[in-house]
Every structure is written in C-alpha cells, then in structure tokens.
Short mmCIF file of C-alpha atoms in Angstrom, two decimals:
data_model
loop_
_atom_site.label_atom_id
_atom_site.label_comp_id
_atom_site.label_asym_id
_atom_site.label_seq_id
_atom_site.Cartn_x
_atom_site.Cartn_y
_atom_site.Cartn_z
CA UNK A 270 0.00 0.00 0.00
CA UNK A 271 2.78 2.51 0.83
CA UNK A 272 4.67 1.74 -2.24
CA UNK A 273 1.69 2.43 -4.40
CA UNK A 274 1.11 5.74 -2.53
CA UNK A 275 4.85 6.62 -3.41
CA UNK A 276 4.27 5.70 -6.70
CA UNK A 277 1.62 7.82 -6.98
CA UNK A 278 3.00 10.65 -5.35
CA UNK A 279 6.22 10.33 -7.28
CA UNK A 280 4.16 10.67 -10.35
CA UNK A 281 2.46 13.52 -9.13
CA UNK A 282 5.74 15.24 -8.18
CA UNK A 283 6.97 14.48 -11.76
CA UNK A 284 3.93 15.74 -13.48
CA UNK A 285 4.32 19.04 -11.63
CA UNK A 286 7.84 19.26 -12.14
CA UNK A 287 7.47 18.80 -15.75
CA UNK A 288 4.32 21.72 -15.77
CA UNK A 289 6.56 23.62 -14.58
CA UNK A 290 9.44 23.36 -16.78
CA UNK A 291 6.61 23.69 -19.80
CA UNK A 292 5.28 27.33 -18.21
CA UNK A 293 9.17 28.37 -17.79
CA UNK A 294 9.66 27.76 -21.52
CA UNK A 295 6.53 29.47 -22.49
CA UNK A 296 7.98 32.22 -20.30
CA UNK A 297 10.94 32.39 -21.73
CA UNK A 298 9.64 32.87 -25.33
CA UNK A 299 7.64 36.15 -23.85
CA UNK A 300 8.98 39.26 -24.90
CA UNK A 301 8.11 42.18 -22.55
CA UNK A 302 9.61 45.61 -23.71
CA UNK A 303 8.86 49.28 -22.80
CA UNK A 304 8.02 51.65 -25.08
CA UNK A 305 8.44 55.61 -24.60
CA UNK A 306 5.77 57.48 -26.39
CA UNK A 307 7.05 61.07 -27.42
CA UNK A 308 3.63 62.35 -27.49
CA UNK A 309 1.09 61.91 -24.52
CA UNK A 310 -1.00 59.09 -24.35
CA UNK A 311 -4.53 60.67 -24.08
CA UNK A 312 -3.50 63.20 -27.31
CA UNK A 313 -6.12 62.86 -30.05
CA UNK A 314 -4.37 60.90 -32.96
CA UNK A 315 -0.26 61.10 -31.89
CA UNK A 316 -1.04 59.29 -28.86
CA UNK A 317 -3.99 57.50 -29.49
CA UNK A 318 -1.25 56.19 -32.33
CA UNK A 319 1.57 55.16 -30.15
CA UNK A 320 -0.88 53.07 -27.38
CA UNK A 321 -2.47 51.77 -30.82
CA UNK A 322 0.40 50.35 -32.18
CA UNK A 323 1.60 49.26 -28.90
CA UNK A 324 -1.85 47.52 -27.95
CA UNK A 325 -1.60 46.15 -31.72
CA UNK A 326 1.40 43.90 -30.88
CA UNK A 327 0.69 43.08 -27.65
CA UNK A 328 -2.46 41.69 -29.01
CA UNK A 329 -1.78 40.21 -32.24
CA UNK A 330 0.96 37.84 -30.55
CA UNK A 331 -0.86 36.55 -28.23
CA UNK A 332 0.86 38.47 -25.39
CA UNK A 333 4.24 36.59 -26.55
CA UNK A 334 5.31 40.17 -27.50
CA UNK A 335 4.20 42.75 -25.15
CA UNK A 336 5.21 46.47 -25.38
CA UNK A 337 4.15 48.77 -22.02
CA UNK A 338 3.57 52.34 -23.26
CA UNK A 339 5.20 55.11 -21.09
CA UNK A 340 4.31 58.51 -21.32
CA UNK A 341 7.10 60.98 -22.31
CA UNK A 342 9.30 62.06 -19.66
CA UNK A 343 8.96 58.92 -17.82
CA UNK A 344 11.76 56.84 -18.73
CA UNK A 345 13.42 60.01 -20.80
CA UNK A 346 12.33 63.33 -21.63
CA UNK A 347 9.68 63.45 -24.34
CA UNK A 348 12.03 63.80 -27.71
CA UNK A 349 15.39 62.08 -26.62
CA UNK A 350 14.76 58.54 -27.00
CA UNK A 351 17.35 58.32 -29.97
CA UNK A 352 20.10 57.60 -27.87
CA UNK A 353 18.43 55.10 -25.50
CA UNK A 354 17.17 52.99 -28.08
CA UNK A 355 20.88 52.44 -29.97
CA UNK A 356 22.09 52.07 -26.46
CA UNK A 357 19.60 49.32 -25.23
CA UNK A 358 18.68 51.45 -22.25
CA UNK A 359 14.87 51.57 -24.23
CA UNK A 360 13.61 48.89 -25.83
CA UNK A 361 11.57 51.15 -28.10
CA UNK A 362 9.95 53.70 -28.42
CA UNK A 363 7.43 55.66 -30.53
CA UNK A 364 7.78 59.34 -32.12
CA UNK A 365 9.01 61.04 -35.89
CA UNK A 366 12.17 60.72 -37.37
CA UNK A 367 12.43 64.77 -37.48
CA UNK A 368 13.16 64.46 -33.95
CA UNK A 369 16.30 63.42 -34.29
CA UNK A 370 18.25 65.74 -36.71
CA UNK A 371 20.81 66.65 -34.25
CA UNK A 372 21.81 63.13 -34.98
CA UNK A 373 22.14 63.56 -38.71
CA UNK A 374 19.85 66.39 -40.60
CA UNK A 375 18.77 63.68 -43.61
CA UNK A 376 16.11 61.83 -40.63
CA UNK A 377 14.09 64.93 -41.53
CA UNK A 378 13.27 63.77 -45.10
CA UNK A 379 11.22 60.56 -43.39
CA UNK A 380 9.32 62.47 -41.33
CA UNK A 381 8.07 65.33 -43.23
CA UNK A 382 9.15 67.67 -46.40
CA UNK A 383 8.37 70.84 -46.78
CA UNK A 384 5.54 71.21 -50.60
CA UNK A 385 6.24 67.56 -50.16
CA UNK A 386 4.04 64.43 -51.03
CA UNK A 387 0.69 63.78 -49.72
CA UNK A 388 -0.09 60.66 -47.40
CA UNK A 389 -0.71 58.66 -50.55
CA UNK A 390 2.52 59.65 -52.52
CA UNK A 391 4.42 59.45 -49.46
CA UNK A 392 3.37 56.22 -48.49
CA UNK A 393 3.91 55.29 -51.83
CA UNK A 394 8.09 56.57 -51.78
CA UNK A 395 8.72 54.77 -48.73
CA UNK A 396 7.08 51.34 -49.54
CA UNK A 397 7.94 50.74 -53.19
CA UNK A 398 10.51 53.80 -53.88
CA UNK A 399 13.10 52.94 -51.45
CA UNK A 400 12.65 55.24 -48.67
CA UNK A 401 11.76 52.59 -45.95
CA UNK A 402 14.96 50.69 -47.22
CA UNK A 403 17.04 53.86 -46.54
CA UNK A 404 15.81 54.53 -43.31
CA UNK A 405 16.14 51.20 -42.18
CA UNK A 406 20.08 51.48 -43.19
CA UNK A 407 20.78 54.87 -41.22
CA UNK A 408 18.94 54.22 -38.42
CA UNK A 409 20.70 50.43 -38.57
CA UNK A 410 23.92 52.21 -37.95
CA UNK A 411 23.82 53.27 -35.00
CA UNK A 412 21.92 49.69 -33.47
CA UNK A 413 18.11 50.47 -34.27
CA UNK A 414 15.11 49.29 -36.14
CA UNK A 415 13.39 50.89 -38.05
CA UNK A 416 9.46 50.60 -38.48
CA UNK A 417 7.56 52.80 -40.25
CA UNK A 418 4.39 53.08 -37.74
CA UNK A 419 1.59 56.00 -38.64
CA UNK A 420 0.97 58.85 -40.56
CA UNK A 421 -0.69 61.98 -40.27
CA UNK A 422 -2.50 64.42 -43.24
CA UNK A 423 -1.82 67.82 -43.69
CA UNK A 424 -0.95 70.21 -39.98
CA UNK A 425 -2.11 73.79 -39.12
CA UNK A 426 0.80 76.04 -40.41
CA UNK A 427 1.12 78.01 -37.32
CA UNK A 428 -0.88 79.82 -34.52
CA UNK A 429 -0.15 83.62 -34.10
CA UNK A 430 -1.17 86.13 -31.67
CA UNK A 431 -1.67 89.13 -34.31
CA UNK A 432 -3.00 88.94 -37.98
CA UNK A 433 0.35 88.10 -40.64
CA UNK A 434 0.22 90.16 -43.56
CA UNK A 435 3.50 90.04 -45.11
CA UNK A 436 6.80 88.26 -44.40
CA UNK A 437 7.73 91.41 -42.87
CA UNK A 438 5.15 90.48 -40.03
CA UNK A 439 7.55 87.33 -39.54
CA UNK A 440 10.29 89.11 -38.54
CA UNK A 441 11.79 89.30 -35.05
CA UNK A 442 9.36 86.50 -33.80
CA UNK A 443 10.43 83.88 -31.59
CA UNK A 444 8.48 80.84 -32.58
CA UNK A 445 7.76 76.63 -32.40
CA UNK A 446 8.64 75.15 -35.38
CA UNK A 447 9.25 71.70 -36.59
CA UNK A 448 12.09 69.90 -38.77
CA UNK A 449 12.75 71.69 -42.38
CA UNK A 450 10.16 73.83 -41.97
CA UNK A 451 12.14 75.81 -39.46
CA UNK A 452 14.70 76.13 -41.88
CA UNK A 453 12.46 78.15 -44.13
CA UNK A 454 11.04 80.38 -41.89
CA UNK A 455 14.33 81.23 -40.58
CA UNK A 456 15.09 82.99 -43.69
CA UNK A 457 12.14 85.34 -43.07
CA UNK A 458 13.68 86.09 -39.43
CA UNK A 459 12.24 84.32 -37.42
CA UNK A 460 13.93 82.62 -34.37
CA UNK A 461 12.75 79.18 -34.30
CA UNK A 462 13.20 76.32 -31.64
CA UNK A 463 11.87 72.99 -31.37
CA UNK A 464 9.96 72.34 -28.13
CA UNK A 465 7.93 68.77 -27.28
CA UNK A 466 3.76 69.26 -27.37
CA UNK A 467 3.48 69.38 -23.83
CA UNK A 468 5.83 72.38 -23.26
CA UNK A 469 4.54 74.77 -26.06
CA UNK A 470 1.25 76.31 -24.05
CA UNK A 471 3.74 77.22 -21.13
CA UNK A 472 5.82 78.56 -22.90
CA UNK A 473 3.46 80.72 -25.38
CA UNK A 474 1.52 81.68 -22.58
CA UNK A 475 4.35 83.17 -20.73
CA UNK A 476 5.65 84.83 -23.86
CA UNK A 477 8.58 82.68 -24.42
CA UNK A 478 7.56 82.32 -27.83
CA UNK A 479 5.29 84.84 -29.94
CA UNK A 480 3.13 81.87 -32.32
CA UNK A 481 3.51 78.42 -32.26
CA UNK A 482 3.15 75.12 -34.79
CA UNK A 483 2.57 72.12 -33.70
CA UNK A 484 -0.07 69.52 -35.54
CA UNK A 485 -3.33 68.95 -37.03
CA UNK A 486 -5.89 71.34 -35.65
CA UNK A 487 -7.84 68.91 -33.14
CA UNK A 488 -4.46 67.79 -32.04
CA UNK A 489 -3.61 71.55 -31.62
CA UNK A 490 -6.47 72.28 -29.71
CA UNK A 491 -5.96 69.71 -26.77
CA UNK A 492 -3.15 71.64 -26.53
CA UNK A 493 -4.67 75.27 -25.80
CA UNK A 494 -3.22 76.89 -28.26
CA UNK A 495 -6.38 78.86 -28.74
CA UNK A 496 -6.33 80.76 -25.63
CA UNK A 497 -3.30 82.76 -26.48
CA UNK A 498 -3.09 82.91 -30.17
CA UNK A 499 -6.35 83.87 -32.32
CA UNK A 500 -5.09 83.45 -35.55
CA UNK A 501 -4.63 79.66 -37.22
CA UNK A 502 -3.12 79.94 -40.73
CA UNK A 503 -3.45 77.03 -43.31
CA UNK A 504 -2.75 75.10 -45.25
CA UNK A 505 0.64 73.36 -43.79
CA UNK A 506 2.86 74.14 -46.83
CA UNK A 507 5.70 72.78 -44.30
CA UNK A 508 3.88 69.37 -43.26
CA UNK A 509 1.08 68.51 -45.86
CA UNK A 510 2.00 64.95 -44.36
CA UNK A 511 4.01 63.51 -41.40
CA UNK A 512 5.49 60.02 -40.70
CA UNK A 513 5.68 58.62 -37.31
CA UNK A 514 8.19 55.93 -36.29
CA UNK A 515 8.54 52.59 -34.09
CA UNK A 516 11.94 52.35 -33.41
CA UNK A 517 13.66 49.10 -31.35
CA UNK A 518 16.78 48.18 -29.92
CA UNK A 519 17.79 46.04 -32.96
CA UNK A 520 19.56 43.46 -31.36
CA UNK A 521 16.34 42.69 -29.45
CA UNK A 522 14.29 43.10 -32.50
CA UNK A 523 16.99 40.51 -34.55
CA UNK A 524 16.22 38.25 -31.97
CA UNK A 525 12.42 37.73 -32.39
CA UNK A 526 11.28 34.97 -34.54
CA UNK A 527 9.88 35.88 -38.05
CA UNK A 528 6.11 35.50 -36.20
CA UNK A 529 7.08 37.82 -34.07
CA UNK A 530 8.64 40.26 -36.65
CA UNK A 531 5.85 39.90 -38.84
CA UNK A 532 3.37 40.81 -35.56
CA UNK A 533 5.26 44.15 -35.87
CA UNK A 534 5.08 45.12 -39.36
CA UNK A 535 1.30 44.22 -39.57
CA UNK A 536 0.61 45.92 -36.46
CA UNK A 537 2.48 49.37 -37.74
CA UNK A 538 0.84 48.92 -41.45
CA UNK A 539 -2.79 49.04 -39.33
CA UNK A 540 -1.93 51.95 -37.59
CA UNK A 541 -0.94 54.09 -40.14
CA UNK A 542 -4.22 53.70 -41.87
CA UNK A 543 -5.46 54.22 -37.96
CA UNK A 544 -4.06 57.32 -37.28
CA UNK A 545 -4.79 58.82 -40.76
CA UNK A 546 -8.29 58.25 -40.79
CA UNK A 547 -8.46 59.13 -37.16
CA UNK A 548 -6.86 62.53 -38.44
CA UNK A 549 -8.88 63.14 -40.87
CA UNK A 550 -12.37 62.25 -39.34
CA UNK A 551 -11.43 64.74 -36.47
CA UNK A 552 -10.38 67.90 -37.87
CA UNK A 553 -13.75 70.04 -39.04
CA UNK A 554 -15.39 70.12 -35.61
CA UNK A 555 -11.87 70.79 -33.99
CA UNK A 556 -11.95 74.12 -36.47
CA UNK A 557 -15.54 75.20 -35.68
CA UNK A 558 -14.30 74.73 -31.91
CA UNK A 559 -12.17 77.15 -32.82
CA UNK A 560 -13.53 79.55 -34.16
CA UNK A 561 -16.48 79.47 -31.72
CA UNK A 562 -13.69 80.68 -29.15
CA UNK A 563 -12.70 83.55 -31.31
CA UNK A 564 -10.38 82.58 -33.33
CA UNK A 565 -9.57 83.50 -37.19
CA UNK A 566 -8.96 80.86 -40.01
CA UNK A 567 -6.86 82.18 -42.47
CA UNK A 568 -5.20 80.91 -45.65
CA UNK A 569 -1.92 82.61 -47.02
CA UNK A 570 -2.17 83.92 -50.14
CA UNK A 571 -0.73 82.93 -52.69
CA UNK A 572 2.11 85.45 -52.49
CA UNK A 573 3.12 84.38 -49.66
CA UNK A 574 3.00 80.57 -50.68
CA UNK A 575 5.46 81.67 -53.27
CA UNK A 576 7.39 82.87 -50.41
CA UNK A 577 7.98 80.43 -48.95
CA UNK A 578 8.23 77.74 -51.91
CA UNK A 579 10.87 80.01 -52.92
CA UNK A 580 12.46 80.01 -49.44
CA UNK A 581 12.39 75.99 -49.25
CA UNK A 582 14.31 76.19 -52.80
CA UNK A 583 17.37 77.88 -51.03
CA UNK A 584 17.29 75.52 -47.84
CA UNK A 585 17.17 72.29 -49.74
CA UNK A 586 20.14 73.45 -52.14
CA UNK A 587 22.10 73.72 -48.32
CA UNK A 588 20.72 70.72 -46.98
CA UNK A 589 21.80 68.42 -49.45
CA UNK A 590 25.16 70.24 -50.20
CA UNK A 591 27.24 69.03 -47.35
CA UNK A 592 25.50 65.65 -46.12
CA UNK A 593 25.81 62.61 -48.73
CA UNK A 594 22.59 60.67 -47.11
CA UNK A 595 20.48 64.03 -47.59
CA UNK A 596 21.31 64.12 -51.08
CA UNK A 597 20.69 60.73 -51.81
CA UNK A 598 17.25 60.77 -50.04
CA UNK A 599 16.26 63.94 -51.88
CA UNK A 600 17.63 62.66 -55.24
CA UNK A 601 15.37 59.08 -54.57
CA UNK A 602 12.50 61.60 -53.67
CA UNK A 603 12.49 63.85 -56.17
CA UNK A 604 12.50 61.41 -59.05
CA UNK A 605 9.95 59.46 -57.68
CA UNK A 606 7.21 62.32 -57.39
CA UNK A 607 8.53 63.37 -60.57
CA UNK A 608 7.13 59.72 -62.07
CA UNK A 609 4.55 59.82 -59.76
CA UNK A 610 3.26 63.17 -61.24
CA UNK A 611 2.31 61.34 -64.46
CA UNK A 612 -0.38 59.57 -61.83
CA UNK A 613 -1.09 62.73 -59.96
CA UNK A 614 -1.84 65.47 -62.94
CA UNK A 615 -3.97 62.43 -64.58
CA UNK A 616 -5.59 60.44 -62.26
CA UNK A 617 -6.64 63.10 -59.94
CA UNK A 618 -8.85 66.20 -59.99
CA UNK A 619 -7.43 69.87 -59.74
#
C-alpha cells in the first residue's frame, strides 16, 4: 500500500515538475519591452497612435510580444529617445524621425518635407521607392530598427497672436517650429526652436515664444493653443504629411522569430491607416471649436505661398550640399514624385 502511494505521489511530483518546466519555456519565449511614447497618451491621434500600435502587438501575438507604453518624460524626456534605443537602455519607443536631426539632418526627409508628397505619394516613396529601405540602413547604424508606424494628413501652419500680412510680419518672432520647416522660416527672421507638445502652451503663454506650430488642428487644440493665439493659418505648406516611427533596440528586434517580426510590421501597417483616418475624421469640428472661441482661419495667399516655396528652394540646395545621405534621399524623392506626377496630374482632380 505505501509503495503504491509513493508511486503515486512520485508521479504527481513528476507531473508538476514537468508543468513547470513547460510554463518556464513558455515564459521564456515572452517578450516584454517598454516603449516611450514622445507624445502623450490621451492626445487625439499622436497618442492615441503610439498606445495603438503598442496595444496592436501586444495583441496580435498573443501576449508573446508585449510592449508597455510610457508617457514621455517617464523613462526620458519626451524627444530624446534616440540615444536610449541604440544604447539598449529603451527597448523602443514611438515618435518622428524629425526628432532626431541633431543626430544627422537627412532623418528629416522621413518624417516630413516641406511642398512635399501627400499621405498617398508618401506612403507610396517609402514602400515601393526605397525610402523605408534607406531609413532602415541609417537608423541600422547606430543599433536600431526601423518601423515605419503612422501617418498623419496635412498640420495647421502656425498659430499667431496678431493677424500676418506680409513676411515682414515674420520678422523678429520667436516661434515653435518643426524639422525643415524651421529652416524656411528662418530665412524670413524668425527665431525658431523645437519644443515637445506638452511644453509649447507654457511657454506661449508666458511669452517665451510669440506663435507656435505644432499639428493637425484637433491635435492643436488639446493643446490650448487657442487661448493665447487667435489666428490659425493654413494650409501646412511645411507638413502637408508627417510620418511617425517605431523604433527598437535592434539586437532585441533581430532576436524575435519571423512571427514575431511579422506581428510588428502588420501591427504598424494598421496603424498608419489608424491614425490617418483618425486625423482626418477629427479635424472640421476641432476648427468650428475654434472659431467658436474667437479665433480667425486664415489661408496665405498665394504670395506668400510663393514665399515660402521660394524660401524651401534655397534651404534644400544647403541641406543636401554638405550631407551625402540628404542628397541621396532627396535625389530618390524627387524622381519618384517626378514619375509619380504622371499619376497625380492624370488620375486626380485639380
């Protein structure tokens, strides 16, 4: 009798044993990564776009790949996660390559061009005209992967406190601007920084800055812009559209299995048509908000369009003059819109 209750209780032991060993492998093939979000993670569109993407995964494998958003500033401040991702001290994290020109000024031509391509012709370049490939090399230089992971249509070109009439209006104005853009309007005087969504009202409320851009015009007004600054010019001659990025430590991303890698790219590809159509379903009743609080919608004219076209002329011509990966980018860009123009002029109306 005892020997069959050892028996038995040896096989029990054995069977649990061997659970055990089963639910340590299965939790060994669990990836769990955090992800830094450079934009907020209640923002309309940016954020809803990072937790989408990083739901996305999480879902999508089963929970075998799980990435924790964090909100910005707290694992690192809101636009320096370049470093900690090549370093391994992130495991990824979600923003736009513009925010990392300091690193090397060509990132800005994958995240938004000034007159550049719509979402369509952009999408288009990176996915069949050798952008994606491109980024995926320079950012694989310094130990990251690259994912292309949302888009956004075209942004608000700028919120001002008085009425612009000419470029001579521009000058002497300390102002929020983004990536190439900044460039331009530089050349008209003004003294341009680059400042993370969450610091901009502070800072144009307490006069650091005299206007502001930021984003599309919902996103722009969960921000407050509208208390300070009445006037909202369009269109967005400097972002008519705006990439957003998953980056990952890419040793940890080269060792996922192709499941898992293929988790990724489907889950990015979905978001990018989520956060587009997000954008775009959300911007008319974000304007009449607007202007029920007093402010003024304006267009620039198209003097002033010329103006700045004509500014963007002399900033490219510098950009690509001293950096070898700007010029190929722009050289890959420019022929491909000028092909895809054959579609455009044709296929679409005026």
């Amino acid at each position: 009798m005892k020997g069959k209750m050892w028996l038995t209780l040896a096989a029990g032991v054995m069977a649990a044993v061997t659970f055990a060993g089963a639910a340590t492998d299965a939790d060994a093939k669990r990836v769990r990564w955090k992800m830094h979000s450079a934009f907020g993670g209640k923002l309309i569109v940016l954020g809803e776009g990072a937790n989408n993407a990083a739901d996305s995964i999480t879902k999508m494998s089963g929970g075998e790949l799980t990435l924790k958003f964090f909100e910005p500033g707290a694992l690192v401040p809101g636009t320096a996660y370049y470093d900690p991702v090549s370093s391994g001290a992130l495991d990824a994290a979600f923003g736009t390559p513009g925010y990392s020109v300091n690193k090397n000024n060509a990132y800005a031509f994958f995240s938004a061009v000034p007159f550049g391509p719509n979402a369509g012709e952009y999408l288009a370049w990176m996915r069949y005209g050798g952008g994606e490939e491109m980024a995926t090399e320079m950012y694989g230089r310094d130990n990251i992967r690259y994912n292309l992971c949302g888009i956004i249509a075209p942004e608000s070109s700028g919120w001002y406190r008085k009425e612009i009439k000419s470029t001579d209006d521009l000058r002497g104005l300390k102002m929020r601007f983004f990536g190439l853009g900044a460039k331009v309007m530089e050349k008209f005087g003004v003294s341009t920084q680059l400042l993370a969504g969450g610091d901009i009202y502070p800072a144009l409320e307490l006069g650091s800055i005299d206007a502001t851009e930021f984003s599309m015009p919902a996103i722009d007004k969960e921000l407050g812009f509208f208390q300070v600054a009445k006037h909202n010019y369009f269109p967005g001659w400097h972002q008519q559209s705006t990439l957003n990025e998953l980056l990952i430590h890419k040793p940890a991303y080269d060792a996922l299995d192709d499941t898992q890698k293929s988790v990724i790219k489907g889950a990015c590809d979905a978001n990018v048509v989520f956060m587009f159509v997000r954008g775009e379903g959300a911007q008319f009743a974000a304007m009449r908000f607007h202007q029920e609080k007093g402010v003024t919608i304006h267009r620039w004219s198209d003097d002033m369009l010329a103006k700045f076209e004509a500014a963007w002329n002399e900033v490219i011509a510098d950009e690509i003059k001293d950096n070898e990966d700007s010029k190929k980018i722009w050289a890959s860009l420019t022929a491909f819109r000028k092909d895809y123009a054959i579609w455009k002029d044709n296929g679409y109306l005026k």
